[in-house]
Amino acid sequence: MSDLFASDLFETAPEDIALDPGAMLLAGFARAEAESLLQDVAAIARAAPFRHLVTPGGWTMSVAMTNCGALGWVSDRSGYRYDRLDPESGQPWPAMPPSFLDLAQRAAARAGFADFTPDACLVNRYVPGARLTLHQDRNERRLEAPIVSASLGLPATFLWGGLARADKPRRLRLVHGDVVVWGGPARMTFHGVDTLRDGDHPMTGAVRYNLTFRQAGDRT
Ligand code: MD6
Ligand code: FE
């Protein structure tokens, strides 16, 4: 779809919102390239289909996941880890599309993190009812690198907590095209996604996608 949606006429210009030291919401940052990002998501999913991973505790996740890039995030009964191979196919994950890498590097730089070279992109797919409980991202080797997270499709309520699990999370609405970058003092912030509400997005229907870029391995 390349039409100008009527709603676009009423949307505001992209803007940068500081969340905490080291954390920034780049509202609307990826909106202009969303359509090509979604085409790339579809191509990735043809090579490495979305699947519902099982947590080490034995729960099946409501969010469906796949990956692209040199490393992919996976979970099973033995734990969480990054792996070079898709456990479903035994093949390497699809390559990271240039559009993804470009977006991640520009967003990181805008938030103050130069030289971000992500080697992993986790692609999350939410349907109404799916949620992600509060967690820290701690399986990456290089915690000095930030994380860049782009939202596409249906809006979601992002839970933005603190450095302790008990810190009461703020509720942030993330809409299509929003990008969150966090690193430095905010790198270990607890975060999650509240239960996705039903809706119908012009580009994705009743789905929200999230692309999360990390530098997960040792820098080569
Ligand atoms: C999501 N994101 O927005 C889930 N983690 O769908 C995450 O868990 C996440 O967005 C680390 C950094 C950014 C994120
Ligand atoms: Fe996370």
mmCIF file of C-alpha atoms and ligand atoms in Angstrom:
data_model
loop_
_atom_site.group_PDB
_atom_site.id
_atom_site.type_symbol
_atom_site.label_atom_id
_atom_site.label_comp_id
_atom_site.label_asym_id
_atom_site.label_seq_id
_atom_site.Cartn_x
_atom_site.Cartn_y
_atom_site.Cartn_z
ATOM 1 C CA MET A 1 0.000 0.000 0.000
ATOM 2 C CA SER A 2 1.520 3.296 -1.000
ATOM 3 C CA ASP A 3 -1.500 5.560 -0.547
ATOM 4 C CA LEU A 4 -1.378 8.443 1.804
ATOM 5 C CA PHE A 5 -3.718 7.462 4.604
ATOM 6 C CA ALA A 6 -6.094 10.177 5.680
ATOM 7 C CA SER A 7 -4.872 9.740 9.232
ATOM 8 C CA ASP A 8 -1.316 10.633 8.149
ATOM 9 C CA LEU A 9 -2.451 14.177 7.525
ATOM 10 C CA PHE A 10 -3.148 14.572 11.210
ATOM 11 C CA GLU A 11 -0.049 12.940 12.579
ATOM 12 C CA THR A 12 2.610 15.076 14.135
ATOM 13 C CA ALA A 13 6.202 15.379 12.989
ATOM 14 C CA PRO A 14 8.687 12.890 14.412
ATOM 15 C CA GLU A 15 9.924 13.917 17.823
ATOM 16 C CA ASP A 16 12.488 12.772 20.376
ATOM 17 C CA ILE A 17 11.340 12.134 23.930
ATOM 18 C CA ALA A 18 13.833 11.427 26.716
ATOM 19 C CA LEU A 19 12.621 8.603 28.992
ATOM 20 C CA ASP A 20 15.563 8.280 31.363
ATOM 21 C CA PRO A 21 19.301 8.940 31.053
ATOM 22 C CA GLY A 22 20.369 6.619 28.196
ATOM 23 C CA ALA A 23 16.826 5.957 26.994
ATOM 24 C CA MET A 24 14.900 7.781 24.284
ATOM 25 C CA LEU A 25 11.641 7.362 22.427
ATOM 26 C CA LEU A 26 12.061 8.484 18.815
ATOM 27 C CA ALA A 27 8.402 8.951 17.993
ATOM 28 C CA GLY A 28 7.608 8.292 14.335
ATOM 29 C CA PHE A 29 11.265 7.699 13.430
ATOM 30 C CA ALA A 30 10.575 4.627 11.238
ATOM 31 C CA ARG A 31 7.194 5.657 9.904
ATOM 32 C CA ALA A 32 8.399 6.657 6.431
ATOM 33 C CA GLU A 33 10.100 3.313 5.752
ATOM 34 C CA ALA A 34 7.548 1.105 7.492
ATOM 35 C CA GLU A 35 6.225 -0.419 4.313
ATOM 36 C CA SER A 36 9.623 -1.694 3.151
ATOM 37 C CA LEU A 37 10.414 -2.914 6.675
ATOM 38 C CA LEU A 38 7.193 -4.928 6.650
ATOM 39 C CA GLN A 39 8.077 -6.433 3.264
ATOM 40 C CA ASP A 40 11.408 -7.485 4.729
ATOM 41 C CA VAL A 41 9.645 -9.004 7.750
ATOM 42 C CA ALA A 42 7.514 -11.086 5.369
ATOM 43 C CA ALA A 43 10.609 -12.310 3.515
ATOM 44 C CA ILE A 44 12.334 -13.243 6.798
ATOM 45 C CA ALA A 45 9.249 -15.140 7.923
ATOM 46 C CA ARG A 46 9.214 -17.158 4.697
ATOM 47 C CA ALA A 47 12.761 -18.374 5.421
ATOM 48 C CA ALA A 48 12.419 -18.641 9.203
ATOM 49 C CA PRO A 49 8.731 -18.853 10.156
ATOM 50 C CA PHE A 50 7.366 -17.221 13.314
ATOM 51 C CA ARG A 51 7.111 -19.699 16.169
ATOM 52 C CA HIS A 52 6.025 -19.680 19.809
ATOM 53 C CA LEU A 53 9.060 -20.425 21.944
ATOM 54 C CA VAL A 54 8.903 -22.216 25.270
ATOM 55 C CA THR A 55 10.433 -20.575 28.332
ATOM 56 C CA PRO A 56 12.869 -22.440 30.595
ATOM 57 C CA GLY A 57 9.963 -22.709 33.042
ATOM 58 C CA GLY A 58 7.869 -24.577 30.464
ATOM 59 C CA TRP A 59 5.435 -21.827 29.407
ATOM 60 C CA THR A 60 4.689 -21.267 25.726
ATOM 61 C CA MET A 61 5.121 -17.575 24.893
ATOM 62 C CA SER A 62 2.079 -15.707 23.534
ATOM 63 C CA VAL A 63 4.374 -13.603 21.310
ATOM 64 C CA ALA A 64 5.574 -15.371 18.154
ATOM 65 C CA MET A 65 9.221 -14.816 17.250
ATOM 66 C CA THR A 66 11.790 -15.168 14.516
ATOM 67 C CA ASN A 67 15.205 -13.599 13.906
ATOM 68 C CA CYS A 68 17.552 -12.257 11.290
ATOM 69 C CA GLY A 69 21.249 -11.482 11.413
ATOM 70 C CA ALA A 70 24.268 -13.543 12.466
ATOM 71 C CA LEU A 71 22.716 -14.426 15.826
ATOM 72 C CA GLY A 72 19.144 -15.178 16.835
ATOM 73 C CA TRP A 73 17.560 -15.143 20.289
ATOM 74 C CA VAL A 74 16.013 -18.477 21.248
ATOM 75 C CA SER A 75 14.458 -20.028 24.311
ATOM 76 C CA ASP A 76 13.692 -23.606 25.275
ATOM 77 C CA ARG A 77 13.623 -25.770 28.389
ATOM 78 C CA SER A 78 17.401 -25.443 28.709
ATOM 79 C CA GLY A 79 17.404 -21.626 28.862
ATOM 80 C CA TYR A 80 17.620 -18.392 26.876
ATOM 81 C CA ARG A 81 20.529 -17.856 24.513
ATOM 82 C CA TYR A 82 21.713 -16.531 21.164
ATOM 83 C CA ASP A 83 22.332 -19.103 18.457
ATOM 84 C CA ARG A 84 23.786 -18.873 14.934
ATOM 85 C CA LEU A 85 21.334 -21.492 13.697
ATOM 86 C CA ASP A 86 17.559 -21.584 13.615
ATOM 87 C CA PRO A 87 16.772 -24.644 15.754
ATOM 88 C CA GLU A 88 13.719 -25.400 13.586
ATOM 89 C CA SER A 89 15.666 -25.698 10.329
ATOM 90 C CA GLY A 90 19.260 -26.161 11.438
ATOM 91 C CA GLN A 91 20.136 -23.340 9.012
ATOM 92 C CA PRO A 92 21.636 -19.914 9.738
ATOM 93 C CA TRP A 93 19.073 -17.171 10.334
ATOM 94 C CA PRO A 94 18.211 -15.007 7.307
ATOM 95 C CA ALA A 95 20.657 -12.163 6.743
ATOM 96 C CA MET A 96 19.815 -8.792 8.242
ATOM 97 C CA PRO A 97 18.258 -6.703 5.440
ATOM 98 C CA PRO A 98 20.106 -3.448 4.638
ATOM 99 C CA SER A 99 16.925 -1.509 5.490
ATOM 100 C CA PHE A 100 17.007 -2.935 9.034
ATOM 101 C CA LEU A 101 20.684 -2.221 9.616
ATOM 102 C CA ASP A 102 20.339 1.304 8.282
ATOM 103 C CA LEU A 103 17.351 2.063 10.508
ATOM 104 C CA ALA A 104 19.043 0.658 13.607
ATOM 105 C CA GLN A 105 22.252 2.591 13.061
ATOM 106 C CA ARG A 106 20.500 5.886 12.357
ATOM 107 C CA ALA A 107 18.254 5.520 15.402
ATOM 108 C CA ALA A 108 21.148 4.632 17.695
ATOM 109 C CA ALA A 109 23.180 7.582 16.450
ATOM 110 C CA ARG A 110 20.258 9.940 16.957
ATOM 111 C CA ALA A 111 19.941 8.772 20.553
ATOM 112 C CA GLY A 112 23.654 9.345 21.147
ATOM 113 C CA PHE A 113 25.115 5.888 20.484
ATOM 114 C CA ALA A 114 27.612 6.056 17.620
ATOM 115 C CA ASP A 115 29.103 2.890 16.080
ATOM 116 C CA PHE A 116 26.180 0.602 16.824
ATOM 117 C CA THR A 117 26.720 -2.582 14.798
ATOM 118 C CA PRO A 118 23.859 -4.956 15.570
ATOM 119 C CA ASP A 119 24.450 -8.624 14.793
ATOM 120 C CA ALA A 120 21.000 -9.784 15.915
ATOM 121 C CA CYS A 121 17.452 -8.684 15.190
ATOM 122 C CA LEU A 122 14.645 -10.391 17.068
ATOM 123 C CA VAL A 123 11.315 -10.015 15.268
ATOM 124 C CA ASN A 124 8.292 -10.257 17.555
ATOM 125 C CA ARG A 125 4.718 -10.723 16.342
ATOM 126 C CA TYR A 126 1.817 -9.876 18.662
ATOM 127 C CA VAL A 127 -1.842 -10.621 18.047
ATOM 128 C CA PRO A 128 -4.587 -9.315 20.369
ATOM 129 C CA GLY A 129 -4.180 -10.989 23.759
ATOM 130 C CA ALA A 130 -0.399 -11.449 23.420
ATOM 131 C CA ARG A 131 1.862 -9.873 26.035
ATOM 132 C CA LEU A 132 5.436 -9.888 27.248
ATOM 133 C CA THR A 133 6.000 -9.899 30.982
ATOM 134 C CA LEU A 134 8.435 -7.536 32.658
ATOM 135 C CA HIS A 135 12.049 -8.564 31.991
ATOM 136 C CA GLN A 136 15.587 -7.362 31.512
ATOM 137 C CA ASP A 137 17.572 -8.081 28.338
ATOM 138 C CA ARG A 138 20.660 -9.738 29.743
ATOM 139 C CA ASN A 139 21.738 -12.485 27.305
ATOM 140 C CA GLU A 140 23.923 -10.170 25.212
ATOM 141 C CA ARG A 141 27.691 -10.261 25.458
ATOM 142 C CA ARG A 142 28.202 -6.555 25.061
ATOM 143 C CA LEU A 143 26.061 -4.692 27.516
ATOM 144 C CA GLU A 144 27.760 -1.414 26.563
ATOM 145 C CA ALA A 145 25.906 -1.497 23.243
ATOM 146 C CA PRO A 146 22.375 -0.080 23.243
ATOM 147 C CA ILE A 147 19.199 -1.797 22.097
ATOM 148 C CA VAL A 148 17.086 -0.339 19.302
ATOM 149 C CA SER A 149 13.438 -1.357 19.143
ATOM 150 C CA ALA A 150 10.994 -0.434 16.359
ATOM 151 C CA SER A 151 7.205 -0.842 16.532
ATOM 152 C CA LEU A 152 5.038 -1.529 13.460
ATOM 153 C CA GLY A 153 1.309 -2.040 13.106
ATOM 154 C CA LEU A 154 -1.120 -1.972 16.010
ATOM 155 C CA PRO A 155 -0.323 0.261 18.987
ATOM 156 C CA ALA A 156 0.835 -1.286 22.252
ATOM 157 C CA THR A 157 1.297 -0.239 25.850
ATOM 158 C CA PHE A 158 4.984 -0.521 26.663
ATOM 159 C CA LEU A 159 5.811 -1.015 30.325
ATOM 160 C CA TRP A 160 8.878 1.002 31.202
ATOM 161 C CA GLY A 161 10.099 0.124 34.662
ATOM 162 C CA GLY A 162 13.279 0.804 36.559
ATOM 163 C CA LEU A 163 16.464 -1.032 37.435
ATOM 164 C CA ALA A 164 14.687 -3.095 40.092
ATOM 165 C CA ARG A 165 11.863 -5.492 39.239
ATOM 166 C CA ALA A 166 9.677 -3.939 41.931
ATOM 167 C CA ASP A 167 9.866 -0.429 40.414
ATOM 168 C CA LYS A 168 6.404 0.530 39.231
ATOM 169 C CA PRO A 169 6.469 0.705 35.420
ATOM 170 C CA ARG A 170 5.359 3.750 33.450
ATOM 171 C CA ARG A 171 2.897 2.970 30.663
ATOM 172 C CA LEU A 172 3.977 4.309 27.277
ATOM 173 C CA ARG A 173 1.875 4.057 24.170
ATOM 174 C CA LEU A 174 3.992 2.901 21.228
ATOM 175 C CA VAL A 175 2.480 3.367 17.794
ATOM 176 C CA HIS A 176 3.417 2.362 14.260
ATOM 177 C CA GLY A 177 6.830 3.781 13.393
ATOM 178 C CA ASP A 178 7.972 4.550 16.940
ATOM 179 C CA VAL A 179 11.521 3.576 17.875
ATOM 180 C CA VAL A 180 12.867 3.205 21.411
ATOM 181 C CA VAL A 181 16.623 3.260 22.017
ATOM 182 C CA TRP A 182 18.175 2.417 25.334
ATOM 183 C CA GLY A 183 21.650 1.832 26.603
ATOM 184 C CA GLY A 184 24.246 3.148 29.015
ATOM 185 C CA PRO A 185 22.719 3.671 32.459
ATOM 186 C CA ALA A 186 19.309 2.488 31.178
ATOM 187 C CA ARG A 187 20.539 -0.731 29.557
ATOM 188 C CA MET A 188 19.227 -3.047 32.298
ATOM 189 C CA THR A 189 15.832 -1.349 32.714
ATOM 190 C CA PHE A 190 12.944 -3.755 33.323
ATOM 191 C CA HIS A 191 10.376 -3.544 30.528
ATOM 192 C CA GLY A 192 7.489 -5.433 28.983
ATOM 193 C CA VAL A 193 4.422 -5.140 26.772
ATOM 194 C CA ASP A 194 0.896 -5.122 28.200
ATOM 195 C CA THR A 195 -1.756 -7.379 26.667
ATOM 196 C CA LEU A 196 -2.317 -6.240 23.076
ATOM 197 C CA ARG A 197 -5.770 -4.803 22.469
ATOM 198 C CA ASP A 198 -7.785 -5.710 19.412
ATOM 199 C CA GLY A 199 -7.605 -3.376 16.423
ATOM 200 C CA ASP A 200 -7.176 -3.129 12.683
ATOM 201 C CA HIS A 201 -4.109 -1.416 11.277
ATOM 202 C CA PRO A 202 -4.083 -0.430 7.589
ATOM 203 C CA MET A 203 -0.712 -2.105 6.977
ATOM 204 C CA THR A 204 -0.782 -5.118 9.316
ATOM 205 C CA GLY A 205 -4.409 -5.827 10.218
ATOM 206 C CA ALA A 206 -4.724 -7.155 13.770
ATOM 207 C CA VAL A 207 -0.987 -7.517 14.340
ATOM 208 C CA ARG A 208 1.852 -5.623 15.994
ATOM 209 C CA TYR A 209 5.445 -6.314 14.977
ATOM 210 C CA ASN A 210 8.469 -5.292 16.963
ATOM 211 C CA LEU A 211 12.031 -5.365 15.668
ATOM 212 C CA THR A 212 14.669 -5.455 18.409
ATOM 213 C CA PHE A 213 18.277 -4.915 17.402
ATOM 214 C CA ARG A 214 21.175 -5.894 19.624
ATOM 215 C CA GLN A 215 24.866 -6.422 19.534
ATOM 216 C CA ALA A 216 24.645 -9.889 21.004
ATOM 217 C CA GLY A 217 27.988 -11.487 20.204
ATOM 218 C CA ASP A 218 31.587 -10.422 20.521
ATOM 219 C CA ARG A 219 32.398 -7.646 18.145
ATOM 220 C CA THR A 220 34.429 -8.977 15.221
HETATM 221 C C1 MD6 B 1 8.392 -5.328 22.280
HETATM 222 N N1 MD6 B 1 10.448 -5.474 23.326
HETATM 223 O O1 MD6 B 1 8.417 -4.104 22.233
HETATM 224 C C2 MD6 B 1 9.248 -6.104 23.213
HETATM 225 N N2 MD6 B 1 13.618 -5.445 24.811
HETATM 226 O O2 MD6 B 1 7.639 -5.988 21.583
HETATM 227 C C3 MD6 B 1 11.408 -5.815 24.190
HETATM 228 O O3 MD6 B 1 11.362 -6.706 24.979
HETATM 229 C C4 MD6 B 1 12.571 -5.015 24.155
HETATM 230 O O4 MD6 B 1 11.524 -3.385 22.825
HETATM 231 C C5 MD6 B 1 14.719 -4.715 24.831
HETATM 232 C C6 MD6 B 1 14.789 -3.551 24.169
HETATM 233 C C7 MD6 B 1 13.730 -3.104 23.481
HETATM 234 C C8 MD6 B 1 12.565 -3.839 23.476
HETATM 235 FE FE FE B 2 13.234 -6.985 26.041
#
